[in-house]
Amino acid sequence: MKQILMLVLTAIVVVSCSSTKTMGEQYPAMYEEKPVTIAIMPPINQTTHAEAKDYFYTTMYLPLCEKGYYVFSPYLTMEMFQQESAYDAENFLEGDLSIFRKVLGADAAMFTIIKNWKRNNVGGKLTVDVEYILRSTKTGQTLYTREGNIKVDTSVNGGSGGFGAIVGLIATAVNTAATDKVIAGRKCNAYVLTDLPAGKYSEFYEKDSKNPAGKKFVKATVK
């Protein structure tokens, strides 16, 4: 019986270890193509919050720069996107991206799909669901993709006792209402893009391929 138990435990360990991919294994195209420059496409908004698209668009620049990539300023590229009918990024999601390589010199284009943006003022939660897709402008293949369902916890502790609970409830509702799309977008980006391989201008460039990769779909609550 002990021998059988040991064999079962060993098998579980082997399976669990083998199922954990490295970043190099999960995103091989990133390490093959080695993109340096990224153009941020206007988000594809699948929610009823029309303003979420423009607000979230402004949050993508900094996290990609911090990852070591040269990122074209969204403000400077917006006019071009509008002229090329690229403001509706869904038209390019699976289409030819060579125009962005030719005009901008971008190696890759980052697409984002906003799937959910739900605010619960009383419960103190702002739920954001965004899918990130990085495509090569040279080959058209998907270099990186990950989706995050992130709950931003905006609850406030009003103290103990009945009065404190009421104060906390009111403060939570106000705080949640004040947590706008920019703040929520930044928190979602920061959490999900931790799994993006480092770019040329990062000290971790070509050093993270052996690091364990995260799940393609991540769900978490952040403060």
PDB file of N, CA, C and O in Angstrom, residues 77-141:
ATOM      1  N   THR A  77      -0.283  58.929 -32.447  1.00  0.00           N
ATOM      2  CA  THR A  77      -0.723  57.962 -33.453  1.00  0.00           C
ATOM      3  C   THR A  77      -2.239  57.991 -33.679  1.00  0.00           C
ATOM      4  O   THR A  77      -2.717  57.427 -34.664  1.00  0.00           O
ATOM      5  N   MET A  78      -2.976  58.633 -32.793  1.00  0.00           N
ATOM      6  CA  MET A  78      -4.432  58.637 -32.903  1.00  0.00           C
ATOM      7  C   MET A  78      -4.909  59.215 -34.235  1.00  0.00           C
ATOM      8  O   MET A  78      -5.818  58.678 -34.873  1.00  0.00           O
ATOM      9  N   GLU A  79      -4.281  60.319 -34.671  1.00  0.00           N
ATOM     10  CA  GLU A  79      -4.696  60.939 -35.935  1.00  0.00           C
ATOM     11  C   GLU A  79      -4.494  59.984 -37.104  1.00  0.00           C
ATOM     12  O   GLU A  79      -5.346  59.881 -37.994  1.00  0.00           O
ATOM     13  N   MET A  80      -3.375  59.269 -37.075  1.00  0.00           N
ATOM     14  CA  MET A  80      -3.119  58.307 -38.145  1.00  0.00           C
ATOM     15  C   MET A  80      -4.150  57.188 -38.132  1.00  0.00           C
ATOM     16  O   MET A  80      -4.652  56.769 -39.180  1.00  0.00           O
ATOM     17  N   PHE A  81      -4.456  56.696 -36.931  1.00  0.00           N
ATOM     18  CA  PHE A  81      -5.444  55.620 -36.824  1.00  0.00           C
ATOM     19  C   PHE A  81      -6.798  56.056 -37.384  1.00  0.00           C
ATOM     20  O   PHE A  81      -7.487  55.281 -38.051  1.00  0.00           O
ATOM     21  N   GLN A  82      -7.166  57.283 -37.115  1.00  0.00           N
ATOM     22  CA  GLN A  82      -8.451  57.785 -37.612  1.00  0.00           C
ATOM     23  C   GLN A  82      -8.434  57.924 -39.133  1.00  0.00           C
ATOM     24  O   GLN A  82      -9.420  57.616 -39.798  1.00  0.00           O
ATOM     25  N   GLN A  83      -7.297  58.359 -39.677  1.00  0.00           N
ATOM     26  CA  GLN A  83      -7.183  58.505 -41.124  1.00  0.00           C
ATOM     27  C   GLN A  83      -7.203  57.157 -41.833  1.00  0.00           C
ATOM     28  O   GLN A  83      -7.733  57.025 -42.940  1.00  0.00           O
ATOM     29  N   GLU A  84      -6.632  56.153 -41.195  1.00  0.00           N
ATOM     30  CA  GLU A  84      -6.550  54.818 -41.794  1.00  0.00           C
ATOM     31  C   GLU A  84      -7.721  53.928 -41.375  1.00  0.00           C
ATOM     32  O   GLU A  84      -7.690  52.715 -41.597  1.00  0.00           O
ATOM     33  N   SER A  85      -8.726  54.546 -40.760  1.00  0.00           N
ATOM     34  CA  SER A  85      -9.905  53.815 -40.268  1.00  0.00           C
ATOM     35  C   SER A  85      -9.516  52.732 -39.267  1.00  0.00           C
ATOM     36  O   SER A  85     -10.155  51.676 -39.189  1.00  0.00           O
ATOM     37  N   ALA A  86      -8.431  52.987 -38.539  1.00  0.00           N
ATOM     38  CA  ALA A  86      -7.947  52.013 -37.554  1.00  0.00           C
ATOM     39  C   ALA A  86      -8.459  52.311 -36.158  1.00  0.00           C
ATOM     40  O   ALA A  86      -8.141  51.591 -35.215  1.00  0.00           O
ATOM     41  N   TYR A  87      -9.256  53.384 -36.025  1.00  0.00           N
ATOM     42  CA  TYR A  87      -9.826  53.675 -34.708  1.00  0.00           C
ATOM     43  C   TYR A  87     -10.743  52.537 -34.285  1.00  0.00           C
ATOM     44  O   TYR A  87     -10.865  52.229 -33.112  1.00  0.00           O
ATOM     45  N   ASP A  88     -11.376  51.917 -35.261  1.00  0.00           N
ATOM     46  CA  ASP A  88     -12.141  50.693 -35.005  1.00  0.00           C
ATOM     47  C   ASP A  88     -11.186  49.524 -35.200  1.00  0.00           C
ATOM     48  O   ASP A  88     -11.114  48.912 -36.270  1.00  0.00           O
ATOM     49  N   ALA A  89     -10.435  49.226 -34.150  1.00  0.00           N
ATOM     50  CA  ALA A  89      -9.344  48.253 -34.240  1.00  0.00           C
ATOM     51  C   ALA A  89      -9.807  46.848 -34.585  1.00  0.00           C
ATOM     52  O   ALA A  89      -9.004  46.028 -35.042  1.00  0.00           O
ATOM     53  N   GLU A  90     -11.095  46.569 -34.380  1.00  0.00           N
ATOM     54  CA  GLU A  90     -11.600  45.237 -34.696  1.00  0.00           C
ATOM     55  C   GLU A  90     -11.433  44.910 -36.189  1.00  0.00           C
ATOM     56  O   GLU A  90     -11.376  43.745 -36.576  1.00  0.00           O
ATOM     57  N   ASN A  91     -11.325  45.950 -37.020  1.00  0.00           N
ATOM     58  CA  ASN A  91     -11.127  45.743 -38.456  1.00  0.00           C
ATOM     59  C   ASN A  91      -9.723  45.220 -38.774  1.00  0.00           C
ATOM     60  O   ASN A  91      -9.480  44.706 -39.867  1.00  0.00           O
ATOM     61  N   PHE A  92      -8.804  45.378 -37.818  1.00  0.00           N
ATOM     62  CA  PHE A  92      -7.417  44.957 -38.039  1.00  0.00           C
ATOM     63  C   PHE A  92      -7.011  43.784 -37.144  1.00  0.00           C
ATOM     64  O   PHE A  92      -5.894  43.287 -37.275  1.00  0.00           O
ATOM     65  N   LEU A  93      -7.892  43.384 -36.252  1.00  0.00           N
ATOM     66  CA  LEU A  93      -7.535  42.360 -35.261  1.00  0.00           C
ATOM     67  C   LEU A  93      -6.997  41.093 -35.909  1.00  0.00           C
ATOM     68  O   LEU A  93      -6.058  40.476 -35.409  1.00  0.00           O
ATOM     69  N   GLU A  94      -7.583  40.703 -37.021  1.00  0.00           N
ATOM     70  CA  GLU A  94      -7.123  39.509 -37.725  1.00  0.00           C
ATOM     71  C   GLU A  94      -6.711  39.846 -39.163  1.00  0.00           C
ATOM     72  O   GLU A  94      -6.612  38.957 -40.009  1.00  0.00           O
ATOM     73  N   GLY A  95      -6.483  41.139 -39.414  1.00  0.00           N
ATOM     74  CA  GLY A  95      -6.142  41.561 -40.766  1.00  0.00           C
ATOM     75  C   GLY A  95      -4.669  41.862 -40.959  1.00  0.00           C
ATOM     76  O   GLY A  95      -3.820  41.544 -40.114  1.00  0.00           O
ATOM     77  N   ASP A  96      -4.364  42.512 -42.074  1.00  0.00           N
ATOM     78  CA  ASP A  96      -2.991  42.844 -42.448  1.00  0.00           C
ATOM     79  C   ASP A  96      -2.511  44.042 -41.627  1.00  0.00           C
ATOM     80  O   ASP A  96      -3.150  45.098 -41.623  1.00  0.00           O
ATOM     81  N   LEU A  97      -1.393  43.890 -40.949  1.00  0.00           N
ATOM     82  CA  LEU A  97      -0.855  44.956 -40.105  1.00  0.00           C
ATOM     83  C   LEU A  97       0.391  45.613 -40.712  1.00  0.00           C
ATOM     84  O   LEU A  97       1.036  46.426 -40.064  1.00  0.00           O
ATOM     85  N   SER A  98       0.692  45.286 -41.949  1.00  0.00           N
ATOM     86  CA  SER A  98       1.925  45.788 -42.557  1.00  0.00           C
ATOM     87  C   SER A  98       1.937  47.312 -42.696  1.00  0.00           C
ATOM     88  O   SER A  98       3.012  47.916 -42.729  1.00  0.00           O
ATOM     89  N   ILE A  99       0.760  47.937 -42.762  1.00  0.00           N
ATOM     90  CA  ILE A  99       0.689  49.393 -42.874  1.00  0.00           C
ATOM     91  C   ILE A  99       1.342  50.069 -41.672  1.00  0.00           C
ATOM     92  O   ILE A  99       1.997  51.102 -41.788  1.00  0.00           O
ATOM     93  N   PHE A 100       1.209  49.452 -40.496  1.00  0.00           N
ATOM     94  CA  PHE A 100       1.777  50.034 -39.275  1.00  0.00           C
ATOM     95  C   PHE A 100       3.294  49.838 -39.214  1.00  0.00           C
ATOM     96  O   PHE A 100       3.997  50.622 -38.597  1.00  0.00           O
ATOM     97  N   ARG A 101       3.758  48.826 -39.890  1.00  0.00           N
ATOM     98  CA  ARG A 101       5.207  48.610 -39.986  1.00  0.00           C
ATOM     99  C   ARG A 101       5.809  49.586 -40.998  1.00  0.00           C
ATOM    100  O   ARG A 101       6.882  50.157 -40.785  1.00  0.00           O
ATOM    101  N   LYS A 102       5.074  49.799 -42.089  1.00  0.00           N
ATOM    102  CA  LYS A 102       5.554  50.665 -43.160  1.00  0.00           C
ATOM    103  C   LYS A 102       5.557  52.131 -42.742  1.00  0.00           C
ATOM    104  O   LYS A 102       6.533  52.855 -42.982  1.00  0.00           O
ATOM    105  N   VAL A 103       4.470  52.594 -42.124  1.00  0.00           N
ATOM    106  CA  VAL A 103       4.334  54.011 -41.785  1.00  0.00           C
ATOM    107  C   VAL A 103       5.018  54.362 -40.465  1.00  0.00           C
ATOM    108  O   VAL A 103       5.724  55.372 -40.370  1.00  0.00           O
ATOM    109  N   LEU A 104       4.819  53.527 -39.445  1.00  0.00           N
ATOM    110  CA  LEU A 104       5.365  53.824 -38.121  1.00  0.00           C
ATOM    111  C   LEU A 104       6.715  53.163 -37.855  1.00  0.00           C
ATOM    112  O   LEU A 104       7.519  53.667 -37.068  1.00  0.00           O
ATOM    113  N   GLY A 105       6.929  52.018 -38.477  1.00  0.00           N
ATOM    114  CA  GLY A 105       8.117  51.240 -38.154  1.00  0.00           C
ATOM    115  C   GLY A 105       7.888  50.345 -36.953  1.00  0.00           C
ATOM    116  O   GLY A 105       8.837  49.900 -36.290  1.00  0.00           O
ATOM    117  N   ALA A 106       6.611  50.075 -36.662  1.00  0.00           N
ATOM    118  CA  ALA A 106       6.269  49.238 -35.505  1.00  0.00           C
ATOM    119  C   ALA A 106       6.520  47.763 -35.799  1.00  0.00           C
ATOM    120  O   ALA A 106       6.178  47.266 -36.870  1.00  0.00           O
ATOM    121  N   ASP A 107       7.116  47.075 -34.847  1.00  0.00           N
ATOM    122  CA  ASP A 107       7.346  45.638 -34.977  1.00  0.00           C
ATOM    123  C   ASP A 107       6.100  44.833 -34.612  1.00  0.00           C
ATOM    124  O   ASP A 107       5.904  43.720 -35.095  1.00  0.00           O
ATOM    125  N   ALA A 108       5.287  45.407 -33.743  1.00  0.00           N
ATOM    126  CA  ALA A 108       4.099  44.696 -33.274  1.00  0.00           C
ATOM    127  C   ALA A 108       2.996  45.693 -32.922  1.00  0.00           C
ATOM    128  O   ALA A 108       3.263  46.877 -32.681  1.00  0.00           O
ATOM    129  N   ALA A 109       1.772  45.205 -32.898  1.00  0.00           N
ATOM    130  CA  ALA A 109       0.615  46.027 -32.535  1.00  0.00           C
ATOM    131  C   ALA A 109      -0.097  45.368 -31.355  1.00  0.00           C
ATOM    132  O   ALA A 109      -0.380  44.167 -31.397  1.00  0.00           O
ATOM    133  N   MET A 110      -0.349  46.161 -30.321  1.00  0.00           N
ATOM    134  CA  MET A 110      -1.028  45.642 -29.129  1.00  0.00           C
ATOM    135  C   MET A 110      -2.518  45.951 -29.209  1.00  0.00           C
ATOM    136  O   MET A 110      -2.937  47.103 -29.236  1.00  0.00           O
ATOM    137  N   PHE A 111      -3.320  44.886 -29.247  1.00  0.00           N
ATOM    138  CA  PHE A 111      -4.771  45.008 -29.234  1.00  0.00           C
ATOM    139  C   PHE A 111      -5.288  44.694 -27.832  1.00  0.00           C
ATOM    140  O   PHE A 111      -4.728  43.832 -27.136  1.00  0.00           O
ATOM    141  N   THR A 112      -6.325  45.387 -27.432  1.00  0.00           N
ATOM    142  CA  THR A 112      -6.990  45.073 -26.168  1.00  0.00           C
ATOM    143  C   THR A 112      -8.490  45.000 -26.417  1.00  0.00           C
ATOM    144  O   THR A 112      -9.041  45.811 -27.169  1.00  0.00           O
ATOM    145  N   ILE A 113      -9.126  44.020 -25.795  1.00  0.00           N
ATOM    146  CA  ILE A 113     -10.573  43.858 -25.915  1.00  0.00           C
ATOM    147  C   ILE A 113     -11.184  44.007 -24.524  1.00  0.00           C
ATOM    148  O   ILE A 113     -10.927  43.188 -23.634  1.00  0.00           O
ATOM    149  N   ILE A 114     -11.950  45.066 -24.326  1.00  0.00           N
ATOM    150  CA  ILE A 114     -12.614  45.297 -23.036  1.00  0.00           C
ATOM    151  C   ILE A 114     -13.918  44.502 -23.042  1.00  0.00           C
ATOM    152  O   ILE A 114     -14.864  44.842 -23.740  1.00  0.00           O
ATOM    153  N   LYS A 115     -13.959  43.442 -22.257  1.00  0.00           N
ATOM    154  CA  LYS A 115     -15.112  42.544 -22.257  1.00  0.00           C
ATOM    155  C   LYS A 115     -16.103  42.839 -21.133  1.00  0.00           C
ATOM    156  O   LYS A 115     -17.279  42.506 -21.232  1.00  0.00           O
ATOM    157  N   ASN A 116     -15.604  43.444 -20.069  1.00  0.00           N
ATOM    158  CA  ASN A 116     -16.500  43.738 -18.942  1.00  0.00           C
ATOM    159  C   ASN A 116     -15.975  44.937 -18.169  1.00  0.00           C
ATOM    160  O   ASN A 116     -14.769  45.086 -17.985  1.00  0.00           O
ATOM    161  N   TRP A 117     -16.882  45.794 -17.753  1.00  0.00           N
ATOM    162  CA  TRP A 117     -16.520  46.947 -16.926  1.00  0.00           C
ATOM    163  C   TRP A 117     -17.718  47.222 -16.035  1.00  0.00           C
ATOM    164  O   TRP A 117     -18.639  47.929 -16.416  1.00  0.00           O
ATOM    165  N   LYS A 118     -17.708  46.625 -14.866  1.00  0.00           N
ATOM    166  CA  LYS A 118     -18.890  46.665 -14.002  1.00  0.00           C
ATOM    167  C   LYS A 118     -18.527  47.239 -12.642  1.00  0.00           C
ATOM    168  O   LYS A 118     -17.561  46.817 -12.013  1.00  0.00           O
ATOM    169  N   ARG A 119     -19.309  48.190 -12.200  1.00  0.00           N
ATOM    170  CA  ARG A 119     -19.045  48.851 -10.925  1.00  0.00           C
ATOM    171  C   ARG A 119     -20.124  48.493  -9.916  1.00  0.00           C
ATOM    172  O   ARG A 119     -21.310  48.563 -10.201  1.00  0.00           O
ATOM    173  N   ASN A 120     -19.694  48.094  -8.723  1.00  0.00           N
ATOM    174  CA  ASN A 120     -20.599  47.815  -7.607  1.00  0.00           C
ATOM    175  C   ASN A 120     -20.229  48.763  -6.482  1.00  0.00           C
ATOM    176  O   ASN A 120     -19.339  48.480  -5.679  1.00  0.00           O
ATOM    177  N   ASN A 121     -20.887  49.908  -6.435  1.00  0.00           N
ATOM    178  CA  ASN A 121     -20.529  50.939  -5.460  1.00  0.00           C
ATOM    179  C   ASN A 121     -20.701  50.476  -4.023  1.00  0.00           C
ATOM    180  O   ASN A 121     -19.856  50.721  -3.166  1.00  0.00           O
ATOM    181  N   VAL A 122     -21.813  49.794  -3.746  1.00  0.00           N
ATOM    182  CA  VAL A 122     -22.093  49.362  -2.375  1.00  0.00           C
ATOM    183  C   VAL A 122     -21.128  48.268  -1.934  1.00  0.00           C
ATOM    184  O   VAL A 122     -20.595  48.267  -0.831  1.00  0.00           O
ATOM    185  N   GLY A 123     -20.877  47.307  -2.823  1.00  0.00           N
ATOM    186  CA  GLY A 123     -19.979  46.209  -2.480  1.00  0.00           C
ATOM    187  C   GLY A 123     -18.513  46.582  -2.511  1.00  0.00           C
ATOM    188  O   GLY A 123     -17.666  45.836  -2.027  1.00  0.00           O
ATOM    189  N   GLY A 124     -18.207  47.730  -3.095  1.00  0.00           N
ATOM    190  CA  GLY A 124     -16.815  48.178  -3.131  1.00  0.00           C
ATOM    191  C   GLY A 124     -15.948  47.416  -4.101  1.00  0.00           C
ATOM    192  O   GLY A 124     -14.782  47.138  -3.843  1.00  0.00           O
ATOM    193  N   LYS A 125     -16.507  47.068  -5.254  1.00  0.00           N
ATOM    194  CA  LYS A 125     -15.746  46.324  -6.265  1.00  0.00           C
ATOM    195  C   LYS A 125     -15.965  46.948  -7.640  1.00  0.00           C
ATOM    196  O   LYS A 125     -17.071  47.335  -8.002  1.00  0.00           O
ATOM    197  N   LEU A 126     -14.893  47.060  -8.391  1.00  0.00           N
ATOM    198  CA  LEU A 126     -14.967  47.489  -9.779  1.00  0.00           C
ATOM    199  C   LEU A 126     -14.314  46.381 -10.595  1.00  0.00           C
ATOM    200  O   LEU A 126     -13.114  46.139 -10.481  1.00  0.00           O
ATOM    201  N   THR A 127     -15.126  45.668 -11.375  1.00  0.00           N
ATOM    202  CA  THR A 127     -14.637  44.508 -12.117  1.00  0.00           C
ATOM    203  C   THR A 127     -14.268  44.887 -13.548  1.00  0.00           C
ATOM    204  O   THR A 127     -15.063  45.494 -14.259  1.00  0.00           O
ATOM    205  N   VAL A 128     -13.051  44.533 -13.940  1.00  0.00           N
ATOM    206  CA  VAL A 128     -12.542  44.815 -15.277  1.00  0.00           C
ATOM    207  C   VAL A 128     -12.094  43.507 -15.914  1.00  0.00           C
ATOM    208  O   VAL A 128     -11.354  42.747 -15.305  1.00  0.00           O
ATOM    209  N   ASP A 129     -12.565  43.247 -17.130  1.00  0.00           N
ATOM    210  CA  ASP A 129     -12.145  42.045 -17.864  1.00  0.00           C
ATOM    211  C   ASP A 129     -11.587  42.490 -19.211  1.00  0.00           C
ATOM    212  O   ASP A 129     -12.316  43.009 -20.056  1.00  0.00           O
ATOM    213  N   VAL A 130     -10.282  42.307 -19.395  1.00  0.00           N
ATOM    214  CA  VAL A 130      -9.615  42.764 -20.620  1.00  0.00           C
ATOM    215  C   VAL A 130      -8.735  41.653 -21.192  1.00  0.00           C
ATOM    216  O   VAL A 130      -8.011  40.982 -20.459  1.00  0.00           O
ATOM    217  N   GLU A 131      -8.808  41.480 -22.499  1.00  0.00           N
ATOM    218  CA  GLU A 131      -7.936  40.527 -23.192  1.00  0.00           C
ATOM    219  C   GLU A 131      -6.871  41.313 -23.954  1.00  0.00           C
ATOM    220  O   GLU A 131      -7.173  42.292 -24.633  1.00  0.00           O
ATOM    221  N   TYR A 132      -5.617  40.878 -23.837  1.00  0.00           N
ATOM    222  CA  TYR A 132      -4.483  41.535 -24.474  1.00  0.00           C
ATOM    223  C   TYR A 132      -3.954  40.635 -25.588  1.00  0.00           C
ATOM    224  O   TYR A 132      -3.685  39.453 -25.358  1.00  0.00           O
ATOM    225  N   ILE A 133      -3.795  41.195 -26.783  1.00  0.00           N
ATOM    226  CA  ILE A 133      -3.295  40.425 -27.928  1.00  0.00           C
ATOM    227  C   ILE A 133      -2.211  41.235 -28.631  1.00  0.00           C
ATOM    228  O   ILE A 133      -2.472  42.317 -29.159  1.00  0.00           O
ATOM    229  N   LEU A 134      -0.991  40.722 -28.644  1.00  0.00           N
ATOM    230  CA  LEU A 134       0.122  41.384 -29.325  1.00  0.00           C
ATOM    231  C   LEU A 134       0.418  40.631 -30.616  1.00  0.00           C
ATOM    232  O   LEU A 134       0.779  39.461 -30.582  1.00  0.00           O
ATOM    233  N   ARG A 135       0.262  41.323 -31.766  1.00  0.00           N
ATOM    234  CA  ARG A 135       0.468  40.688 -33.070  1.00  0.00           C
ATOM    235  C   ARG A 135       1.645  41.299 -33.807  1.00  0.00           C
ATOM    236  O   ARG A 135       1.888  42.500 -33.733  1.00  0.00           O
ATOM    237  N   SER A 136       2.357  40.464 -34.526  1.00  0.00           N
ATOM    238  CA  SER A 136       3.498  40.911 -35.317  1.00  0.00           C
ATOM    239  C   SER A 136       3.023  41.646 -36.571  1.00  0.00           C
ATOM    240  O   SER A 136       2.103  41.190 -37.257  1.00  0.00           O
ATOM    241  N   THR A 137       3.640  42.790 -36.872  1.00  0.00           N
ATOM    242  CA  THR A 137       3.310  43.514 -38.098  1.00  0.00           C
ATOM    243  C   THR A 137       4.065  42.930 -39.295  1.00  0.00           C
ATOM    244  O   THR A 137       3.787  43.286 -40.435  1.00  0.00           O
ATOM    245  N   LYS A 138       4.991  42.046 -39.005  1.00  0.00           N
ATOM    246  CA  LYS A 138       5.796  41.432 -40.060  1.00  0.00           C
ATOM    247  C   LYS A 138       5.184  40.125 -40.552  1.00  0.00           C
ATOM    248  O   LYS A 138       4.998  39.923 -41.752  1.00  0.00           O
ATOM    249  N   THR A 139       4.860  39.244 -39.602  1.00  0.00           N
ATOM    250  CA  THR A 139       4.326  37.930 -39.978  1.00  0.00           C
ATOM    251  C   THR A 139       2.829  37.802 -39.737  1.00  0.00           C
ATOM    252  O   THR A 139       2.183  36.898 -40.260  1.00  0.00           O
ATOM    253  N   GLY A 140       2.274  38.691 -38.913  1.00  0.00           N
ATOM    254  CA  GLY A 140       0.854  38.627 -38.604  1.00  0.00           C
ATOM    255  C   GLY A 140       0.510  37.647 -37.498  1.00  0.00           C
ATOM    256  O   GLY A 140      -0.638  37.579 -37.054  1.00  0.00           O
ATOM    257  N   GLN A 141       1.495  36.894 -37.027  1.00  0.00           N
ATOM    258  CA  GLN A 141       1.197  35.907 -35.992  1.00  0.00           C
ATOM    259  C   GLN A 141       1.032  36.563 -34.624  1.00  0.00           C
ATOM    260  O   GLN A 141       1.540  37.656 -34.370  1.00  0.00           O
TER     261      GLN A 141
END
